[in-house]
mmCIF file of C-alpha atoms and ligand atoms in Angstrom:
data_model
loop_
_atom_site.group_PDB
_atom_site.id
_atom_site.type_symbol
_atom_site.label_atom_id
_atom_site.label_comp_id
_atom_site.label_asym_id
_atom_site.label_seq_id
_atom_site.Cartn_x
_atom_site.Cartn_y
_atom_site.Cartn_z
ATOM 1 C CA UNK A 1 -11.175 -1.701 37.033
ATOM 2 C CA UNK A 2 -9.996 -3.528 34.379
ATOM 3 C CA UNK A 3 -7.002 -5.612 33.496
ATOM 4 C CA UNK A 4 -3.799 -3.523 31.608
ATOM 5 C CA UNK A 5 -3.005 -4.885 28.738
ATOM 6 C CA UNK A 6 0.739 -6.559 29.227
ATOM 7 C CA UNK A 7 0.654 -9.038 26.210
ATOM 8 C CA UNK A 8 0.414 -7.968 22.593
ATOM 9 C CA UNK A 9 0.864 -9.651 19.414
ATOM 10 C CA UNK A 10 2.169 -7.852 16.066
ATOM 11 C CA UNK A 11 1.780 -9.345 12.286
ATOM 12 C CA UNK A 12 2.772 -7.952 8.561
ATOM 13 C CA UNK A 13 -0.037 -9.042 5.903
ATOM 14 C CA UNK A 14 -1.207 -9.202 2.230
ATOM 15 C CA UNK A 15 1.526 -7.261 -0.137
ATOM 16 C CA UNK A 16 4.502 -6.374 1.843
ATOM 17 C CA UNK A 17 5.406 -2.511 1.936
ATOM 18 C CA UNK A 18 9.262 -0.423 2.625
ATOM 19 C CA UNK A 19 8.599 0.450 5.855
ATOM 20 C CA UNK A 20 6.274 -2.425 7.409
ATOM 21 C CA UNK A 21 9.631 -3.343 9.623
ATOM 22 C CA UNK A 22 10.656 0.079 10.752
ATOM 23 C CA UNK A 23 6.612 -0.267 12.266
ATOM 24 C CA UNK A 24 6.962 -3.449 13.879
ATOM 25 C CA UNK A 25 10.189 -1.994 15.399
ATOM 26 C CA UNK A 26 8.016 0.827 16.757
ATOM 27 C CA UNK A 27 5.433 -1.588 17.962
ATOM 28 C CA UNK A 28 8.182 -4.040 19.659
ATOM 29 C CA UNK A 29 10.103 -1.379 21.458
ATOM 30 C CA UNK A 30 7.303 1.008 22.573
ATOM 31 C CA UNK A 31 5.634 -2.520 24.243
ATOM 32 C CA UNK A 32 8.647 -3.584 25.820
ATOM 33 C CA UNK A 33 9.221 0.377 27.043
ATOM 34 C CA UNK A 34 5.708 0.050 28.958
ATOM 35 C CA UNK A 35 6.536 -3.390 30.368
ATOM 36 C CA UNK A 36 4.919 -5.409 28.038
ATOM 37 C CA UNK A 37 5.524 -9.083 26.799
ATOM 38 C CA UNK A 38 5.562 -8.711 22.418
ATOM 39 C CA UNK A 39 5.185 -11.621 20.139
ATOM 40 C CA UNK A 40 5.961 -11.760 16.694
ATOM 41 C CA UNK A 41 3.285 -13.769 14.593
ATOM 42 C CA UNK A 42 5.456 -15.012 11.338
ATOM 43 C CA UNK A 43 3.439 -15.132 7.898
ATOM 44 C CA UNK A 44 0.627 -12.821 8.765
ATOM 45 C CA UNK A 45 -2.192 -14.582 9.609
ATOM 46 C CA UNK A 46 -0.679 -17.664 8.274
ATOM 47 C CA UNK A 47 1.054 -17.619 11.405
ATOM 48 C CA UNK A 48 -1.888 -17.086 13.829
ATOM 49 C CA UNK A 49 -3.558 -19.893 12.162
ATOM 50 C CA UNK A 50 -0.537 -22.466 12.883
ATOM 51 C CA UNK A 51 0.645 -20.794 16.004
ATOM 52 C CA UNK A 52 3.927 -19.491 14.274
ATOM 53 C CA UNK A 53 4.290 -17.320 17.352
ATOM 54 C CA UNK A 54 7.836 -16.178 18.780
ATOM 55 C CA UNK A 55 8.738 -13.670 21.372
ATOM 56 C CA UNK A 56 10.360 -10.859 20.599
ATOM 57 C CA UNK A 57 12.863 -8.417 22.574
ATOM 58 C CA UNK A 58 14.254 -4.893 21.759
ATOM 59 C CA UNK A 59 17.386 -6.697 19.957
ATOM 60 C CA UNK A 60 15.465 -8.889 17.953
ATOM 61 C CA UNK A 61 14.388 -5.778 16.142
ATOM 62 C CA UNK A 62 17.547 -4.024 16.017
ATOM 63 C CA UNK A 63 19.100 -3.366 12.251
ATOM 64 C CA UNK A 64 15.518 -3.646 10.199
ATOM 65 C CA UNK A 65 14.747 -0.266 9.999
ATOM 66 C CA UNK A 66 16.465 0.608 7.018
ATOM 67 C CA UNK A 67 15.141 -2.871 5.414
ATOM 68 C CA UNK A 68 12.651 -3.456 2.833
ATOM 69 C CA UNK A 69 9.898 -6.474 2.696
ATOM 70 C CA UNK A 70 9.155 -7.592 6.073
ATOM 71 C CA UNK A 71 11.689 -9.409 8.837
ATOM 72 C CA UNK A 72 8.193 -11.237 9.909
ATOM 73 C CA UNK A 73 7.097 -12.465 6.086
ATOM 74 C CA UNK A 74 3.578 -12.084 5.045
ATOM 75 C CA UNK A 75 1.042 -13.637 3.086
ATOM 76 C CA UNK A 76 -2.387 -13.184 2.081
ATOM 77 C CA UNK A 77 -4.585 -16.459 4.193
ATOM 78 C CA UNK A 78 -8.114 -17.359 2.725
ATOM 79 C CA UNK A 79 -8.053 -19.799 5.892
ATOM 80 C CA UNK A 80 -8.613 -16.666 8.609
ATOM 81 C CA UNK A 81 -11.685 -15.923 6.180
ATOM 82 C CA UNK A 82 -13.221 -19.078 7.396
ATOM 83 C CA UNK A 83 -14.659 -19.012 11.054
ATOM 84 C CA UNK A 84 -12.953 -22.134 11.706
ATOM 85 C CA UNK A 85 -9.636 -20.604 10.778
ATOM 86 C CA UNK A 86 -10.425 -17.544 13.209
ATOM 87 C CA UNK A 87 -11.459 -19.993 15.645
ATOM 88 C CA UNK A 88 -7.832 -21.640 15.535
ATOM 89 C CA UNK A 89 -5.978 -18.667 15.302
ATOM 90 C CA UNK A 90 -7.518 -17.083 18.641
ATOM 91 C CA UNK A 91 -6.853 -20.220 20.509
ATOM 92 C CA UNK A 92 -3.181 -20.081 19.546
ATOM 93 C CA UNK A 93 -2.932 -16.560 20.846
ATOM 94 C CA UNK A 94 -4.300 -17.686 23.973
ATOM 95 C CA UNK A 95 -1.980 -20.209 24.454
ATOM 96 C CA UNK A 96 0.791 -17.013 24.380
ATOM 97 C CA UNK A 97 -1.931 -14.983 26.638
ATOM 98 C CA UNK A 98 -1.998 -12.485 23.734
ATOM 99 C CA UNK A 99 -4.542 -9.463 24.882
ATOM 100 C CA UNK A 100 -4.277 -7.142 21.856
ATOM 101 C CA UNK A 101 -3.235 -7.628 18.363
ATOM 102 C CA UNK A 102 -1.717 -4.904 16.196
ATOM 103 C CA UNK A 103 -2.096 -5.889 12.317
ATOM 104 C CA UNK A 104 0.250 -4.364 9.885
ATOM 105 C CA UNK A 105 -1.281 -4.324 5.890
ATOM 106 C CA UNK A 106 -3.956 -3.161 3.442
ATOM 107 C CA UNK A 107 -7.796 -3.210 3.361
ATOM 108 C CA UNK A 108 -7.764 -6.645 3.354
ATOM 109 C CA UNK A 109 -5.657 -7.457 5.973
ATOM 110 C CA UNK A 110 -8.325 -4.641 7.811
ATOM 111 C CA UNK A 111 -11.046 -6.790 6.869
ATOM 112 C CA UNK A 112 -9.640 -9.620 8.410
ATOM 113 C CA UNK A 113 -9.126 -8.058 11.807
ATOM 114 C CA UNK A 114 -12.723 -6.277 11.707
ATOM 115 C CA UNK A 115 -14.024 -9.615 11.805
ATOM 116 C CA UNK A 116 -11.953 -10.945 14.133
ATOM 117 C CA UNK A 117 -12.212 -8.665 16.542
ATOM 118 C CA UNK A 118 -15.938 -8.569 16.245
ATOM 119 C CA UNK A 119 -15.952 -12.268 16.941
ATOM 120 C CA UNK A 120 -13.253 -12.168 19.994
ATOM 121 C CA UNK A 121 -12.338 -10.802 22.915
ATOM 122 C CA UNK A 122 -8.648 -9.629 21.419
ATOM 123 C CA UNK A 123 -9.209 -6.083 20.480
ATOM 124 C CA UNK A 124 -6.787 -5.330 17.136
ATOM 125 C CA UNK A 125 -4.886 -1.631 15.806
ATOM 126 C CA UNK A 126 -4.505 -1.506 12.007
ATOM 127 C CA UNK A 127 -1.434 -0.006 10.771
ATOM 128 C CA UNK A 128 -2.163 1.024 6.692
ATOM 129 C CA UNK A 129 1.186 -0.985 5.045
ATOM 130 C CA UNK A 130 0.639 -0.530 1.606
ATOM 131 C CA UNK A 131 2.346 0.860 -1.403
ATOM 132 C CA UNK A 132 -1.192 1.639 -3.004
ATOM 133 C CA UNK A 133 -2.389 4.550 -0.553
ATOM 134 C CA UNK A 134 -6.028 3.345 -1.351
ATOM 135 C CA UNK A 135 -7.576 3.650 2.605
ATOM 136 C CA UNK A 136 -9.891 6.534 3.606
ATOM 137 C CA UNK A 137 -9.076 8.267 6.645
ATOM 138 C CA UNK A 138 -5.022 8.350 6.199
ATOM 139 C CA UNK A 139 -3.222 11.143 3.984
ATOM 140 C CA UNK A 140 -0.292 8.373 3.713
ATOM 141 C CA UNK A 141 0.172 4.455 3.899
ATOM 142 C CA UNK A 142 3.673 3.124 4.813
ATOM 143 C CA UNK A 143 5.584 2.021 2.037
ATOM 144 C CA UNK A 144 3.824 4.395 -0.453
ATOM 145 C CA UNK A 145 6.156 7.210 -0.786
ATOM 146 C CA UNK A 146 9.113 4.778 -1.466
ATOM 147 C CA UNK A 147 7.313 2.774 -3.789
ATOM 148 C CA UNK A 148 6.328 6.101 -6.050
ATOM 149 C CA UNK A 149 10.066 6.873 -5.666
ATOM 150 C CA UNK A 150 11.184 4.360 -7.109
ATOM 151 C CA UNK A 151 9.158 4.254 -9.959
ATOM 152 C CA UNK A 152 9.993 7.905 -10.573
ATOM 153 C CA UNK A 153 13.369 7.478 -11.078
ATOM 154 C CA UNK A 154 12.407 4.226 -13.116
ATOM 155 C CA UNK A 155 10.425 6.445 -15.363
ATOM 156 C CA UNK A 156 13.069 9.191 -15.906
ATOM 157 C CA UNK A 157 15.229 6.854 -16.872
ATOM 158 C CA UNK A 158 12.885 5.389 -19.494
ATOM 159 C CA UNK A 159 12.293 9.152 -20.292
ATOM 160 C CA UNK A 160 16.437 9.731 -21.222
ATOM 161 C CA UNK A 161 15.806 6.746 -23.972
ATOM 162 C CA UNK A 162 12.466 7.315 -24.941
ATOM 163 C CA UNK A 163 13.997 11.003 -26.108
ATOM 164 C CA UNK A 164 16.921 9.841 -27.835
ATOM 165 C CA UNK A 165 14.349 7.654 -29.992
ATOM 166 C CA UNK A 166 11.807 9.763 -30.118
ATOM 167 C CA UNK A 167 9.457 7.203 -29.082
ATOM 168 C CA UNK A 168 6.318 6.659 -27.259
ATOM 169 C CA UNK A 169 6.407 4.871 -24.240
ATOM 170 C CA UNK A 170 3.545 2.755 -22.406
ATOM 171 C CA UNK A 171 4.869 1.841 -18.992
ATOM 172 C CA UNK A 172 2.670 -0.130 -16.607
ATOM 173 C CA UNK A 173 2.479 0.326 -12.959
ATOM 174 C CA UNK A 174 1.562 -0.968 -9.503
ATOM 175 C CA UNK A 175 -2.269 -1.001 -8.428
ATOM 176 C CA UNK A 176 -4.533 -3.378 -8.821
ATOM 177 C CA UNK A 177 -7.936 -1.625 -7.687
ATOM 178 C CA UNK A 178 -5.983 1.915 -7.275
ATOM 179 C CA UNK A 179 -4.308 4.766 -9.631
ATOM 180 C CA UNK A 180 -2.320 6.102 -6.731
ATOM 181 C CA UNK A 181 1.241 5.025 -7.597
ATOM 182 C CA UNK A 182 0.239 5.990 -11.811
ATOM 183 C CA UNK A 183 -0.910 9.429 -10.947
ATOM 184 C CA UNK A 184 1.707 10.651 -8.557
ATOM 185 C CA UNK A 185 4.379 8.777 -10.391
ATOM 186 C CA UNK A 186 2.932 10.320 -14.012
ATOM 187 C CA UNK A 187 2.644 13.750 -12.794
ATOM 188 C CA UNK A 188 5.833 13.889 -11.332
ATOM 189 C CA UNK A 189 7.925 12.505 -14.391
ATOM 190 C CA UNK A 190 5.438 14.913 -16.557
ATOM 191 C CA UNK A 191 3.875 11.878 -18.082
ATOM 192 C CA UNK A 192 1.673 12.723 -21.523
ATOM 193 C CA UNK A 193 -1.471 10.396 -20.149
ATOM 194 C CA UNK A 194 -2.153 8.219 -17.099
ATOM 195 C CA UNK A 195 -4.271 5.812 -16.772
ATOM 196 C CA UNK A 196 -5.625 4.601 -13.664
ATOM 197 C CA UNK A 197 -8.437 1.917 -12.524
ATOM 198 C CA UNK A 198 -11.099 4.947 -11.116
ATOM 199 C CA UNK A 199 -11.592 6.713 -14.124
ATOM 200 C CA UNK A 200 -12.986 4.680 -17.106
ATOM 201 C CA UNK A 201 -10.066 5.239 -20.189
ATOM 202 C CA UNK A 202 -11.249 6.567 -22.948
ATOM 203 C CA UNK A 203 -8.954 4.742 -25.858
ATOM 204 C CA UNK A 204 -10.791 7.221 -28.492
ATOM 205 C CA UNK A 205 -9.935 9.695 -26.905
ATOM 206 C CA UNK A 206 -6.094 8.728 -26.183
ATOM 207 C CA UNK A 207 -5.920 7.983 -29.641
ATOM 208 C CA UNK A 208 -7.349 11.516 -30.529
ATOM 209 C CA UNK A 209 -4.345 12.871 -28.381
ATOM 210 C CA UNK A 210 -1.979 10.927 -29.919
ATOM 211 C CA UNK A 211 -2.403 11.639 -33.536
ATOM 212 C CA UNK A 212 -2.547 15.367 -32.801
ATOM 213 C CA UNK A 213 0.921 15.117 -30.982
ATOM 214 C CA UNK A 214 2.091 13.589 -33.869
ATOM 215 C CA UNK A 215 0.664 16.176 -36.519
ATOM 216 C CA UNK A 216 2.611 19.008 -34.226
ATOM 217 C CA UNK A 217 5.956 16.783 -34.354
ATOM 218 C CA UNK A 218 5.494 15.928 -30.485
ATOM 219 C CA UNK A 219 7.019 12.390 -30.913
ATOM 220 C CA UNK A 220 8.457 11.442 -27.415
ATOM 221 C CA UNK A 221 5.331 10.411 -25.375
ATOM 222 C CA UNK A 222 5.050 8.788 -21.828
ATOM 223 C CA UNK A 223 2.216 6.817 -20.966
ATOM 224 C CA UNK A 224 1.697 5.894 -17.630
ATOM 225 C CA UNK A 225 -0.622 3.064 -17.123
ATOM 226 C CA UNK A 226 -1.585 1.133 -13.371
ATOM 227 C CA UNK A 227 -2.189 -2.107 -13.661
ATOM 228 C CA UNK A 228 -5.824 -2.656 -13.108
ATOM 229 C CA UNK A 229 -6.892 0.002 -15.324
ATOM 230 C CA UNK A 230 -9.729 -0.824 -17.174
ATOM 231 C CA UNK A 231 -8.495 -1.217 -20.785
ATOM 232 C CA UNK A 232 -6.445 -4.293 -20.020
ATOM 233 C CA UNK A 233 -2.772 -2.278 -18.738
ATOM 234 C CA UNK A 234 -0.076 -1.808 -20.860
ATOM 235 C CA UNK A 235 0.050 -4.988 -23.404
ATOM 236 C CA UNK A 236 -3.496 -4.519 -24.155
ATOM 237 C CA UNK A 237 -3.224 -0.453 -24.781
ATOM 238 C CA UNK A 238 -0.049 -1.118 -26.518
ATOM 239 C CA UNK A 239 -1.415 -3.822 -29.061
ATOM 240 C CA UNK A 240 -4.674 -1.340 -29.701
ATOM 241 C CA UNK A 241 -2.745 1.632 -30.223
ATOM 242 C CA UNK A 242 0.002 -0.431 -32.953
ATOM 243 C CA UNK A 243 -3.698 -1.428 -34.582
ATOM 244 C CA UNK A 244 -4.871 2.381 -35.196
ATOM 245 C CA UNK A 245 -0.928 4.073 -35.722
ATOM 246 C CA UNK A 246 1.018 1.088 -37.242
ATOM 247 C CA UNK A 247 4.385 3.152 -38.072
ATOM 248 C CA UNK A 248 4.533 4.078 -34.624
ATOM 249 C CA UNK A 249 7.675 3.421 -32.830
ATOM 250 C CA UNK A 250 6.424 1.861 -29.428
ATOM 251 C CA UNK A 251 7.987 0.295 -26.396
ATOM 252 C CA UNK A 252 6.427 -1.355 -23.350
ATOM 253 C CA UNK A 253 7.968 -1.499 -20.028
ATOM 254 C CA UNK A 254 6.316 -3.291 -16.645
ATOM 255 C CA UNK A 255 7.663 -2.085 -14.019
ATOM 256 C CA UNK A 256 6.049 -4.670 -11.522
ATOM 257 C CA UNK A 257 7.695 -5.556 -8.285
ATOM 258 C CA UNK A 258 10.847 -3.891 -7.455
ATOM 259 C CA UNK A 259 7.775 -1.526 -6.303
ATOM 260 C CA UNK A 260 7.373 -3.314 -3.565
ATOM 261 C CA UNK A 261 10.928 -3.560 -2.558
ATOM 262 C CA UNK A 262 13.944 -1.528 -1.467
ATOM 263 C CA UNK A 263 14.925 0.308 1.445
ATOM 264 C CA UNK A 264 11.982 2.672 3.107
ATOM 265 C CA UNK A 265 12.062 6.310 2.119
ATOM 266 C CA UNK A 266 13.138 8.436 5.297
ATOM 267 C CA UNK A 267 9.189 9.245 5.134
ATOM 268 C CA UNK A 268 8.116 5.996 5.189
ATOM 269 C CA UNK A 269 10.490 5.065 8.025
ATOM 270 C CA UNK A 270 9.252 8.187 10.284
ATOM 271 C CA UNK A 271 5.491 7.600 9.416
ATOM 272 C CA UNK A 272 5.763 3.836 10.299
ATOM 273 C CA UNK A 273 7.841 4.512 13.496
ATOM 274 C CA UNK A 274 4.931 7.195 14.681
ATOM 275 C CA UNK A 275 2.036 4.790 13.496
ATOM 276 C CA UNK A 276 3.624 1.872 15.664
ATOM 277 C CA UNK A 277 4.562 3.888 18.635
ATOM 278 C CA UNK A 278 0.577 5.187 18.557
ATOM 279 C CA UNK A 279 -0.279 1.376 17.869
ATOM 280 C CA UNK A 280 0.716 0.562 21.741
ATOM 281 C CA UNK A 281 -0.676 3.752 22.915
ATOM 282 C CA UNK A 282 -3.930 2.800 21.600
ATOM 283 C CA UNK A 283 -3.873 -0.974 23.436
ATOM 284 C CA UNK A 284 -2.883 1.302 26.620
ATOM 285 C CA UNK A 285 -5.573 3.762 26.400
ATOM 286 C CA UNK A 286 -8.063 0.922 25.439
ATOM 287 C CA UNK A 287 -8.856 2.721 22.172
ATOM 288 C CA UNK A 288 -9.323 -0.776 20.413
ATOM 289 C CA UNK A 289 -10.350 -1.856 17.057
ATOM 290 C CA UNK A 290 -9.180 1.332 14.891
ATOM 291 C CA UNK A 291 -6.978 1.959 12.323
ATOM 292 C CA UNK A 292 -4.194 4.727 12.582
ATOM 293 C CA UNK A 293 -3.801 7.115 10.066
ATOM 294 C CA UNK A 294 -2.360 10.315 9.562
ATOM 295 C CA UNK A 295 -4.300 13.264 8.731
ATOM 296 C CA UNK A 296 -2.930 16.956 8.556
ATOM 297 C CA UNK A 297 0.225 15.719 10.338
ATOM 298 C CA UNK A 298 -2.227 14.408 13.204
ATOM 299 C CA UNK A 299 -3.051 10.876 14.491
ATOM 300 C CA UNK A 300 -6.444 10.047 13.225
ATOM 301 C CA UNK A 301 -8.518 6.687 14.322
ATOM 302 C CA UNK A 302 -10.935 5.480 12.091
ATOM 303 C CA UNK A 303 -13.070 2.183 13.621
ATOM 304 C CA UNK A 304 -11.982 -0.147 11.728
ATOM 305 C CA UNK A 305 -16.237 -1.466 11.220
ATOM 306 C CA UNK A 306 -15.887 1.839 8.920
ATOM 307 C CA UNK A 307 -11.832 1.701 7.286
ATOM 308 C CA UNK A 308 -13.830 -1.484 5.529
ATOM 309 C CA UNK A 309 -16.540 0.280 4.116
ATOM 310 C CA UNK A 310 -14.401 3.297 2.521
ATOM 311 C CA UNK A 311 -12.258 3.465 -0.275
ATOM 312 C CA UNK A 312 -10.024 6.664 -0.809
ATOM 313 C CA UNK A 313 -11.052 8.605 -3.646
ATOM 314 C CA UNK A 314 -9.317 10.380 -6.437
ATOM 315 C CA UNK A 315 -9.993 13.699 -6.903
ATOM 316 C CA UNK A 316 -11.018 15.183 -10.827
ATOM 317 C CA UNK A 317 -9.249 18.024 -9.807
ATOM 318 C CA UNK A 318 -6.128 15.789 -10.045
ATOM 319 C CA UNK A 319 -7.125 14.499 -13.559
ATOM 320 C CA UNK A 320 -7.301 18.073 -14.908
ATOM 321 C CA UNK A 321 -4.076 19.297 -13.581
ATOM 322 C CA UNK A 322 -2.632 15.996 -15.783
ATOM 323 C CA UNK A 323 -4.372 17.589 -19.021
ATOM 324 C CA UNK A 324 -3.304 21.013 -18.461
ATOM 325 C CA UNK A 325 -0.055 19.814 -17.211
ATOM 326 C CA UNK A 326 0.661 17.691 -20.359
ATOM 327 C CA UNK A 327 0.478 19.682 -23.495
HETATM 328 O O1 F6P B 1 0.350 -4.484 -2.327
HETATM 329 C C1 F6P B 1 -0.620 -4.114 -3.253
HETATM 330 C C2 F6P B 1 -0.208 -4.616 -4.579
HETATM 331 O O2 F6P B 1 1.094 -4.212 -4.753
HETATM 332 C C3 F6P B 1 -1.017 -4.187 -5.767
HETATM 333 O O3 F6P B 1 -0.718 -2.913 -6.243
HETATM 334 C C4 F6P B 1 -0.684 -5.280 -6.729
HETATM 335 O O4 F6P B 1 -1.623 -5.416 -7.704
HETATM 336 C C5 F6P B 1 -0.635 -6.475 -5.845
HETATM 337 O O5 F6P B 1 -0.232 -6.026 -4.608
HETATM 338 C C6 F6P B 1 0.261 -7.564 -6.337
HETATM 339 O O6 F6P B 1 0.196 -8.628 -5.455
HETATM 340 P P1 F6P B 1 1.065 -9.955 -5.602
HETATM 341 O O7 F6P B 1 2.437 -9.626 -5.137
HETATM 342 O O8 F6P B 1 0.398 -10.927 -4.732
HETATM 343 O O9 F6P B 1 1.059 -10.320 -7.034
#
């Protein structure tokens, strides 16, 4: 038979998310309910590179719940990309006799422990922790729903000014490789156009749409815009639209990082608490090297030699119900 796993490790990586610490709460408490020894790995892995490595007990996670960023830092480390990196980083965690790993962050921070786990004998969970909701095989990634939150209640704000000006509005948000936070965000706040990295912007066309607003007296306009969209985000769009409609009144507004921060949505905080609980259940069961997701209010593993392959895709259908929507 073989050996329980009674030593695990937990880490927060890449972009921090609201909710990554209510999910190493999870992790630390459920380990420590079934007798296990939990170490906290500081700086992602950073940490497992240098052997940043503490142990943790139920207090030391008590009061982060209800916190934003992460109470175990993160950062993104080319050095675990390098096999001597890897190399270093599993020999610190045997030091600690850490048996299973669970890794708290994005696609790249899933990349990481797909190769690291293919490599060693430390099978890893994935936990999706990111405010860009970009990973196949999860209807939700911690830290999203907060994130479009806040900039939802960032954008009606701008919408209360852009209306007493009558102005047009461009206003740039988080997602690098993914229109996520733009299209949720812009179809809540009933946003004009929205822009996002997956579908190739068509400035003709935008600048079609806006002249014929302005023929019908439709002056107050919301553009919503994420960040790795094509055309360049929202200084770029901004300077080409002033270029083809020079008298029109025009504001710009990045909305940037307080994405990232704040305290977790009460979503965020109950997703993050189930995703960490199942995190130990899967070292238990020995279902190793997965990712947990949520799917139809249901647990759902994906190996995590496929979460790497897959992107999650926008559907057109959403994209029409934004021109319908926006009239
Ligand atoms: O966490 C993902 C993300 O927020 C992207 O949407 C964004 O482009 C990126 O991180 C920003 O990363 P950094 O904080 O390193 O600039």
């Amino acid at each position: 038979m073989k050996k329980k796993i009674t030593k695990i490790g937990v880490l927060t990586s890449g972009g921090d998310s609201p909710g990554m610490n209510a999910a190493i709460r999870a992790v630390v408490r459920t380990g420590i309910y079934h007798g296990m020894e939990v170490y906290g790995i500081n700086r992602g892995y950073s940490g497992m590179v240098d052997g940043d490595i503490h142990r943790l007990e139920g207090r030391s996670v008590a009061n982060i719940i209800q916190r934003g960023g992460t109470f175990l830092k993160t950062s993104r480390c080319a050095e675990f990309f390098t096999k001597e990196g890897r190399k270093t980083a599993y020999d610190n965690l045997k030091k600690h006799g850490i048996e299973g790993l669970v890794i708290i962050g994005g696609d790249g921070s899933f990349r990481g422990a797909q190769i690291f786990s293919n490599e060693y004998d430390i099978p890893c969970i994935g936990l999706p922790g990111t405010i860009d909701k970009d990973i196949a095989g999860t209807d939700f990634t911690i830290g999203f729903d907060t994130a479009v939150n806040t900039a939802v209640e960032a954008i009606d704000k701008i919408r209360d000014t852009a209306d007493a000006h009558d102005r047009l509005f461009i206003i740039e948000v988080m997602g690098r490789d993914a229109g996520y936070i733009a299209l949720h965000s812009g179809i809540s706040t009933g946003a004009e156009h929205i822009l996002i990295p997956e579908k190739k912007t068509s400035v003709e066309d935008l600048i079609a749409s806006l002249k014929e607003k302005e023929r019908r007296k439709k002056l107050v306009n919301m553009i919503v815009v994420a960040e790795g969209e094509d055309f360049g985000g929202a200084d770029e769009l901004a300077k080409h639209i002033k270029k083809e409609m020079p008298h029109q009144e025009l504001r710009v507004c990045i909305l940037g990082h307080i994405q990232r921060g704040g305290s977790p949505s009460c979503f965020d905080r109950v997703i993050a608490s189930r995703m960490g609980y199942h995190a130990v259940e899967c070292l238990m069961e020995e279902r190793f090297n997965v990712f947990i997701g949520i799917v139809n209010n249901k647990m759902h593993y994906t190996p995590l030699d496929e979460a790497v392959k897959k992107k999650q895709r926008i559907s057109e259908e959403w994209l029409k119900i934004v021109k319908i929507l926006a009239t």
